[in-house]
Tab-separated table of C-alpha atoms (C1' of nucleotides) in Angstrom:
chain	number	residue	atom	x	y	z
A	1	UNK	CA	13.831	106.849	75.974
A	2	UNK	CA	13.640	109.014	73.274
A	3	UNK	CA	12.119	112.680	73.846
A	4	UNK	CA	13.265	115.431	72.180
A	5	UNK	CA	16.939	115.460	73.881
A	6	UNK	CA	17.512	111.947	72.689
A	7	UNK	CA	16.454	112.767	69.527
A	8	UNK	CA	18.738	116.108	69.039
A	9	UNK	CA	21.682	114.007	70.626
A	10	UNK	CA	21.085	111.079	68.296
A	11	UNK	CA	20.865	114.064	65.261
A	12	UNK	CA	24.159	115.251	66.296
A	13	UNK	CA	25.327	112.118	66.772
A	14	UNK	CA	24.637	110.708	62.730
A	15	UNK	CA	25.190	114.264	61.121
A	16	UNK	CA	28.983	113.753	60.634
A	17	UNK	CA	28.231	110.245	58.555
A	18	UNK	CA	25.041	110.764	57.208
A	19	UNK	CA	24.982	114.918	55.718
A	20	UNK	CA	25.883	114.737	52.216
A	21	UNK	CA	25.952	111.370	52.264
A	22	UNK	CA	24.539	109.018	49.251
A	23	UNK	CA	22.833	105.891	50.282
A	24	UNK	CA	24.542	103.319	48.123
A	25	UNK	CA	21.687	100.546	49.696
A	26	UNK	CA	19.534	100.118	52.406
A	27	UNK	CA	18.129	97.191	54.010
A	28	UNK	CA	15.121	96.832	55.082
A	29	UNK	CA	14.646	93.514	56.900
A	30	UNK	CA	10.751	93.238	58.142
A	31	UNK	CA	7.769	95.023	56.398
A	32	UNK	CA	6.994	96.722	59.179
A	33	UNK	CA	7.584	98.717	62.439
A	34	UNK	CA	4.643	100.399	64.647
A	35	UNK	CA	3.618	100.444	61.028
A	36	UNK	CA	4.238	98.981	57.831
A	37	UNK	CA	7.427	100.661	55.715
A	38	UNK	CA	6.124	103.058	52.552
A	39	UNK	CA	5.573	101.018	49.415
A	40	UNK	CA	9.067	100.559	48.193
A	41	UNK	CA	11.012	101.754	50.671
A	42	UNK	CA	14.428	100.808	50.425
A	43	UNK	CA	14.130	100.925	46.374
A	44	UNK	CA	13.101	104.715	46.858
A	45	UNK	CA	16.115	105.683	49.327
A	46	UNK	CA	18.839	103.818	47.390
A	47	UNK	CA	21.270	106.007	45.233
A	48	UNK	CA	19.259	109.439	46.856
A	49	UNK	CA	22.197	111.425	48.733
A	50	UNK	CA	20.737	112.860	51.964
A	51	UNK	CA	21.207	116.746	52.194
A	52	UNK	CA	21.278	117.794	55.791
A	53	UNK	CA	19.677	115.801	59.026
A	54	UNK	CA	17.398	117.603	60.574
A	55	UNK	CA	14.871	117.566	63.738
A	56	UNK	CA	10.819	118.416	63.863
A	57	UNK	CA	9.899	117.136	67.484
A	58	UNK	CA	11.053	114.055	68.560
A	59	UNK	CA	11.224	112.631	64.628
A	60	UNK	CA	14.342	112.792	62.474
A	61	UNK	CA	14.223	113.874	58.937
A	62	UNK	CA	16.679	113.259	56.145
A	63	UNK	CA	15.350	115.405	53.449
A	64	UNK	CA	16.773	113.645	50.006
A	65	UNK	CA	17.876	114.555	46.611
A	66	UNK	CA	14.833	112.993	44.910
A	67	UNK	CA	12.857	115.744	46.101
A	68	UNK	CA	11.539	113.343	49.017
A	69	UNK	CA	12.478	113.300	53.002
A	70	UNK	CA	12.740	110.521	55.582
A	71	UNK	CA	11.217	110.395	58.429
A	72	UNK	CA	11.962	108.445	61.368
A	73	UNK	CA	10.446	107.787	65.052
A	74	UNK	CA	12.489	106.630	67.554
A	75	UNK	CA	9.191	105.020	69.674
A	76	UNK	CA	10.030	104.216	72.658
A	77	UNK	CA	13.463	101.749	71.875
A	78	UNK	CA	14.666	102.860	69.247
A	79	UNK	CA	18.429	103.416	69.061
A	80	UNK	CA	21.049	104.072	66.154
A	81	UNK	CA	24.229	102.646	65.533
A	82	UNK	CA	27.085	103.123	63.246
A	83	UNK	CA	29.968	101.178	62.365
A	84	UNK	CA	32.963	101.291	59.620
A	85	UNK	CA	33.068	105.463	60.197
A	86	UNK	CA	35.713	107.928	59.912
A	87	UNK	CA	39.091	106.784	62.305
A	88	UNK	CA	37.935	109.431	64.658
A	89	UNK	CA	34.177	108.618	64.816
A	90	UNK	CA	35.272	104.857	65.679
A	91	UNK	CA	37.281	105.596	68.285
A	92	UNK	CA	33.692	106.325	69.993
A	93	UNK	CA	32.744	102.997	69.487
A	94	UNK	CA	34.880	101.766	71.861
A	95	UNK	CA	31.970	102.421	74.135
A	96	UNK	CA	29.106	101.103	72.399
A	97	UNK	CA	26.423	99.588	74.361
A	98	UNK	CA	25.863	95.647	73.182
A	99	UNK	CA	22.269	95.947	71.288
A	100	UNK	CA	20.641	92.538	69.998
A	101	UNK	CA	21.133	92.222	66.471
A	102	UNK	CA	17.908	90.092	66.229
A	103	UNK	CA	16.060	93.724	66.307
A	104	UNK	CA	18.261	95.472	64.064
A	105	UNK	CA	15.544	96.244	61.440
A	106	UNK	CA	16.861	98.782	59.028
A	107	UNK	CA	20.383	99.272	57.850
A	108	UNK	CA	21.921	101.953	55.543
A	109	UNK	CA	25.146	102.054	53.847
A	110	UNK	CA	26.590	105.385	52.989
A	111	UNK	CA	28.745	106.129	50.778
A	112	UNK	CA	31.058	107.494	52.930
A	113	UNK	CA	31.789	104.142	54.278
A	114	UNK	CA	29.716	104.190	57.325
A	115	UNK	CA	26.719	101.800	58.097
A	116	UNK	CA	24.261	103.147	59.975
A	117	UNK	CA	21.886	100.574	61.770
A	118	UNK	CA	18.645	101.322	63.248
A	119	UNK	CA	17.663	98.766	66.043
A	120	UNK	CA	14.409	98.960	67.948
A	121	UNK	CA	12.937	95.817	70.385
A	122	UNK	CA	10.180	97.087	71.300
A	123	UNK	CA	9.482	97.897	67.453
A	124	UNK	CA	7.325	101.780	68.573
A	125	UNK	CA	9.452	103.359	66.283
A	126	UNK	CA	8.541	104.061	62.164
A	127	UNK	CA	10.066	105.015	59.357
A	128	UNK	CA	8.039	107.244	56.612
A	129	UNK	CA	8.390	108.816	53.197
A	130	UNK	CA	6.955	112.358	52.446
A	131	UNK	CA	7.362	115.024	49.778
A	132	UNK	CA	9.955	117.612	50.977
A	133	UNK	CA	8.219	120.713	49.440
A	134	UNK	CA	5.002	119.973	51.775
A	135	UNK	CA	6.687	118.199	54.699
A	136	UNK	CA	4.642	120.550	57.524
A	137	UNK	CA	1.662	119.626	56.323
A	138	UNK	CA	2.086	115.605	56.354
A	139	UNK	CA	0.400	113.701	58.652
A	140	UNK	CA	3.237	113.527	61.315
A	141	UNK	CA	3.432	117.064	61.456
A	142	UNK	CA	0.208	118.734	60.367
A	143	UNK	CA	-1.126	118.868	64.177
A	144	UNK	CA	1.945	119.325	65.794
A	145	UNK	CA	2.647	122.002	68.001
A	146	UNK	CA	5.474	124.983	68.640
A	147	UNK	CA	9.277	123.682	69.480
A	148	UNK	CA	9.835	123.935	72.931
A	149	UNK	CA	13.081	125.792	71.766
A	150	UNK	CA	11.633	128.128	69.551
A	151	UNK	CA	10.773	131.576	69.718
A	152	UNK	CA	6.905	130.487	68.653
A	153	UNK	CA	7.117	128.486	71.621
A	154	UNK	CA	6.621	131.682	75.063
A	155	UNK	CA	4.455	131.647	78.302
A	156	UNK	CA	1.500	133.820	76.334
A	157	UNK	CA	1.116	130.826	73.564
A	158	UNK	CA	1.225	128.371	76.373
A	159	UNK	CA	-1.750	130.159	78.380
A	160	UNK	CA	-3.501	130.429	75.381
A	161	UNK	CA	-3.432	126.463	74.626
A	162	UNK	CA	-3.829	125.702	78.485
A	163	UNK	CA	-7.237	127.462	79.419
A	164	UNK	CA	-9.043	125.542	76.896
A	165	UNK	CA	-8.304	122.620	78.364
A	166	UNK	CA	-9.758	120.931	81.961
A	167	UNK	CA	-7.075	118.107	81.852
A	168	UNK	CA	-4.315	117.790	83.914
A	169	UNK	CA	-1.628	120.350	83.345
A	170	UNK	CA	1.341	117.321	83.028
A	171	UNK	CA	-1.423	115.214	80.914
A	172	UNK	CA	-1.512	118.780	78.047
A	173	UNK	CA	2.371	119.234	78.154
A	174	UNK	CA	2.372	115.463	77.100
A	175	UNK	CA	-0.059	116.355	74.171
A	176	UNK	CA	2.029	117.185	71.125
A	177	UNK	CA	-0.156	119.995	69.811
A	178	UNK	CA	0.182	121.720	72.672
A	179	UNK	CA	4.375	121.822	72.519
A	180	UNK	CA	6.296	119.521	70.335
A	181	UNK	CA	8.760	116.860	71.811
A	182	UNK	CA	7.940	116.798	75.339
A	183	UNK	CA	7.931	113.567	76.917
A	184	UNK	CA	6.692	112.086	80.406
A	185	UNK	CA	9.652	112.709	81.879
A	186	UNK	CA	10.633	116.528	81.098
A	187	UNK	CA	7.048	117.469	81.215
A	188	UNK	CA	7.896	116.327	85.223
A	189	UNK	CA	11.211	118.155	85.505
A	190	UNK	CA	9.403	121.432	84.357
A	191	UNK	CA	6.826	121.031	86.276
A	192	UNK	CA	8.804	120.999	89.588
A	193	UNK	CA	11.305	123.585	88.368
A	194	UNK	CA	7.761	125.989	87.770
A	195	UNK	CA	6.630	124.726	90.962
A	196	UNK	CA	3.367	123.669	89.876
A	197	UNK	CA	1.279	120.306	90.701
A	198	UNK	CA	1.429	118.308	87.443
A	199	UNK	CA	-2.592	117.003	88.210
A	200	UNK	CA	-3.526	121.038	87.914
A	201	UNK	CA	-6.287	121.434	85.470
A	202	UNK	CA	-4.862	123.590	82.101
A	203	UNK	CA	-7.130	126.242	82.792
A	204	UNK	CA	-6.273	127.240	85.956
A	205	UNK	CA	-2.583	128.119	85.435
A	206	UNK	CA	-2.516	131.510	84.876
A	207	UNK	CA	-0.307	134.116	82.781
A	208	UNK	CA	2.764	134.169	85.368
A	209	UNK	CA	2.480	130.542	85.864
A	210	UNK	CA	2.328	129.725	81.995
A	211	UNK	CA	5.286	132.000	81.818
A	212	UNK	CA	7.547	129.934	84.627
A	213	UNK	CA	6.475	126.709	82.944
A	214	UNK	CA	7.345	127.626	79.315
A	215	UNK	CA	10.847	129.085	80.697
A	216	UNK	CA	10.953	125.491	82.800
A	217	UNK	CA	10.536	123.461	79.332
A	218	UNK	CA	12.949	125.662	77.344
A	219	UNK	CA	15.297	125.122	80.352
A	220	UNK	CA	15.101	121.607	81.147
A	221	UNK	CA	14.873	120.780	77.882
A	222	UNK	CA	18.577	122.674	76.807
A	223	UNK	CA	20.122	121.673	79.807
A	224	UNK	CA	19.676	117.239	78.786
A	225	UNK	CA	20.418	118.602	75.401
A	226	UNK	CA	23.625	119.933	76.832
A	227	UNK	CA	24.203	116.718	79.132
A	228	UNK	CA	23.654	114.307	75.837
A	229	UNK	CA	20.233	113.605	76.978
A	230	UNK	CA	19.237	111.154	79.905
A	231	UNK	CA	19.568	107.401	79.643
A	232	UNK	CA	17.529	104.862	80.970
A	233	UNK	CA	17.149	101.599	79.887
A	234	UNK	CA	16.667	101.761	76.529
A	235	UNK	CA	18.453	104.824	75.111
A	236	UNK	CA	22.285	105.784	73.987
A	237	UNK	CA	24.127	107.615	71.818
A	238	UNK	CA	24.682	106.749	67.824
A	239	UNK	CA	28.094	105.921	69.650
A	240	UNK	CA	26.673	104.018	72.362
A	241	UNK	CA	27.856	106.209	75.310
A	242	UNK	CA	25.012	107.304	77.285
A	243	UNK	CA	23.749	110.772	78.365
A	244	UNK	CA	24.057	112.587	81.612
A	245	UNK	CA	21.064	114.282	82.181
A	246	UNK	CA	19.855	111.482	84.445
A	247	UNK	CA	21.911	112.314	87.332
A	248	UNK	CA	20.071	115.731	87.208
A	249	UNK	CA	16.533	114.165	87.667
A	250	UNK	CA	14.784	116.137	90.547
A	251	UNK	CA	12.046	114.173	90.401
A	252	UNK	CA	11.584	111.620	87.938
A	253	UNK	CA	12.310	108.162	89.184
A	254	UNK	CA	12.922	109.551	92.700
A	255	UNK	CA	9.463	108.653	94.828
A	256	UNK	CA	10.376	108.591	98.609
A	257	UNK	CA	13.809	110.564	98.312
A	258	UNK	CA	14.165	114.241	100.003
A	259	UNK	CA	13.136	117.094	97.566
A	260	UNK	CA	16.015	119.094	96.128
A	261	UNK	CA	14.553	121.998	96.312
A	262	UNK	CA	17.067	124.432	98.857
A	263	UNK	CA	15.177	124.625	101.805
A	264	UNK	CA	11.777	122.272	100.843
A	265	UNK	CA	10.890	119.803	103.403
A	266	UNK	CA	9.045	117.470	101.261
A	267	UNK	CA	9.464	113.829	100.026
A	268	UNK	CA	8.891	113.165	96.232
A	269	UNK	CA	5.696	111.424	95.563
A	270	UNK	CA	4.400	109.250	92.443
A	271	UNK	CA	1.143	109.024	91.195
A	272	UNK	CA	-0.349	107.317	88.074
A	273	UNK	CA	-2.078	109.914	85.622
A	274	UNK	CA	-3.560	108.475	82.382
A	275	UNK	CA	-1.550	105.895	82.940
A	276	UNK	CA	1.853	107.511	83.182
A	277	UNK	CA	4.222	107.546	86.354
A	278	UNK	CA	4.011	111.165	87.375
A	279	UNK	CA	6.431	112.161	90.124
A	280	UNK	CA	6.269	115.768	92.355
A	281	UNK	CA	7.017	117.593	95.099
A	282	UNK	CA	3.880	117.730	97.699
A	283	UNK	CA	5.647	120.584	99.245
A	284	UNK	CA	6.605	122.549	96.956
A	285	UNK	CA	4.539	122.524	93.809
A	286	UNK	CA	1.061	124.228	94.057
B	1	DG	C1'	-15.397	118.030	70.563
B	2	DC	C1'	-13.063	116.616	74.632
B	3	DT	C1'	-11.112	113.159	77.637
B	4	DG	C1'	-9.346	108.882	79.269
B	5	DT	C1'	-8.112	104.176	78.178
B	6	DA	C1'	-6.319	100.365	75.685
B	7	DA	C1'	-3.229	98.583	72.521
B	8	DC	C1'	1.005	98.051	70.013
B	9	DC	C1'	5.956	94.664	71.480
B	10	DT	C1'	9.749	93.350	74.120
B	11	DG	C1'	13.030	93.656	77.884
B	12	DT	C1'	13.960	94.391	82.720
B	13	DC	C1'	13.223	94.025	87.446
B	14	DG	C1'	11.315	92.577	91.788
B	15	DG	C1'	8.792	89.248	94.395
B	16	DC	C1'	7.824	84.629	95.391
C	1	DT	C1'	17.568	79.547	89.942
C	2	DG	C1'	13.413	80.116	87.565
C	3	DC	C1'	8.849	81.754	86.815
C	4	DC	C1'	5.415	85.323	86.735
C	5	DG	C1'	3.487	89.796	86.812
C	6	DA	C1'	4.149	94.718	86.745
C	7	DC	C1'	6.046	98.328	84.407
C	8	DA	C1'	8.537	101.218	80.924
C	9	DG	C1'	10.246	106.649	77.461
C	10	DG	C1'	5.340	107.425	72.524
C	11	DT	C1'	1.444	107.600	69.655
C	12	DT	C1'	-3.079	106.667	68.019
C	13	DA	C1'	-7.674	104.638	67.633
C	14	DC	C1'	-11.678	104.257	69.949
C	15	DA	C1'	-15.280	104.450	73.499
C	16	DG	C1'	-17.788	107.238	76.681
DNA sequence: GCTGTAACCTGTCGGC
DNA sequence: TGCCGACAGGTTACAG
């Protein structure tokens, strides 16, 4: 379940095998993903030594030293796994998650010893090929918007984006120009933690609401970062151990149960909103 | 131009 | 136990 979280935990997770490391060959074992690989793709990363791994959203980038970067989508199933690491990065293994090698679709050796294997089932996730010097303005990240966790990304700038738009308030957080790397279920967490109902149109939250919410991203959004991220079905660590933040759900996945919320009466409730689960507080979020 | 919906693909879970 | 349908985290193309 890859939103940003995921992603930064899956960054941290591959920095200590993959920065600095050369690609002595990669494997690339179906033409396509969500969509098909770049022409040449594994010819084009093999021999190029990766510089530092990097984050832009929920996409990971692996800028290279032929003057070209990877990118790479987790989708919705995607998960990375290494094997034959460092003594002390192994002895994570020990907890890796079983993942069916029948969907292991891309695998890169480093020269540092480690393998790196991407598997996805559900095959949402892609892999791209862009030039380094004008990465911002490719096509995966030309429209997108601020990072939740940047200073570009503040109650004002939220406003601003929100009363131009009559959708639902939980439908705009989901669109990526809008804020970057929020997925359906932190755009619920922030939503409760602002106290505000997630089927609000944009342009009725005003200033001090747009405030709370943007604090309620940047919060929720550090705290899973902090946890390791949340895991659900599909997501784990490059190590296989899986993230924390799940326990801290408020909302999400909790229909029926009490509200958290010292002192709030109410019962979580789920309703379907462009076709996404969206679960709130009745009683508590206005 | 804005908005909502369908589609992409597979695994999991609950009901029968 | 086995089958079937509903549902699932993201993104994009398309119709209204």
């Amino acid at each position: 379940m890859p939103e940003l979280p995921e992603v930064e935990t899956v960054r941290r997770g591959l920095a200590p095998v993959m920065d600095a490391a050369r690609l002595i060959k990669v494997e690339q074992r179906r033409p396509d993903l969500r969509f098909p690989f770049p022409k040449n793709f594994a010819e084009r990363l093999a021999g190029a030594r990766i510089t530092t791994l990097g984050r832009r959203a929920k996409y990971l980038t692996a800028p290279l030293s032929t003057g070209e970067t990877l990118i790479m989508h987790l989708g919705m199933s995607g998960r990375f796994s290494v094997s034959g690491a460092t003594p002390l990065a192994a002895a994570a293994f020990h907890f890796a998650a079983p993942a069916n090698p029948a969907h292991d679709h891309v695998v890169f050796h480093c020269d540092t010893g480690a393998t790196v294997t991407f598997n996805d089932p559900r095959r949402f996730g892609y892999m791209d090929l862009a030039d380094t010097d004008t990465l911002e303005m490719c096509k995966h990240f030309d429209t997108l918007g601020p990072e939740p966790l940047s200073n570009h990304f503040a109650g004002p700038a939220l406003h601003e984006a929100l009363s131009k738009t009559r959708t639902a308030v939980k439908s705009a957080l989901l669109n990526q120009r809008v804020v970057a790397g929020v997925g359906n279920i932190y755009a619920c967490e922030a939503l409760h933690a602002a106290q505000l109902r997630p089927d609000r149109p944009g342009r009725t939250i005003n200033g001090d609401e747009a405030d709370r919410l943007a604090s309620a991203v940047k919060s929720v959004l550090a705290r899973a970062i902090e946890a390791g991220g949340s895991s659900l079905r599909d997501h784990a660590g490059v190590d296989g151990a899986l993230g924390y933040f799940q326990h801290e759900f408020a909302v999400y996945g909790r229909a029926g149960k009490p509200c958290p919320r010292p002192g709030c009466p109410g019962v979580i409730a789920r309703m379907v909103q462009t076709g996404r689960s969206t679960f709130y507080c009745p009683d508590c979020q206005f």
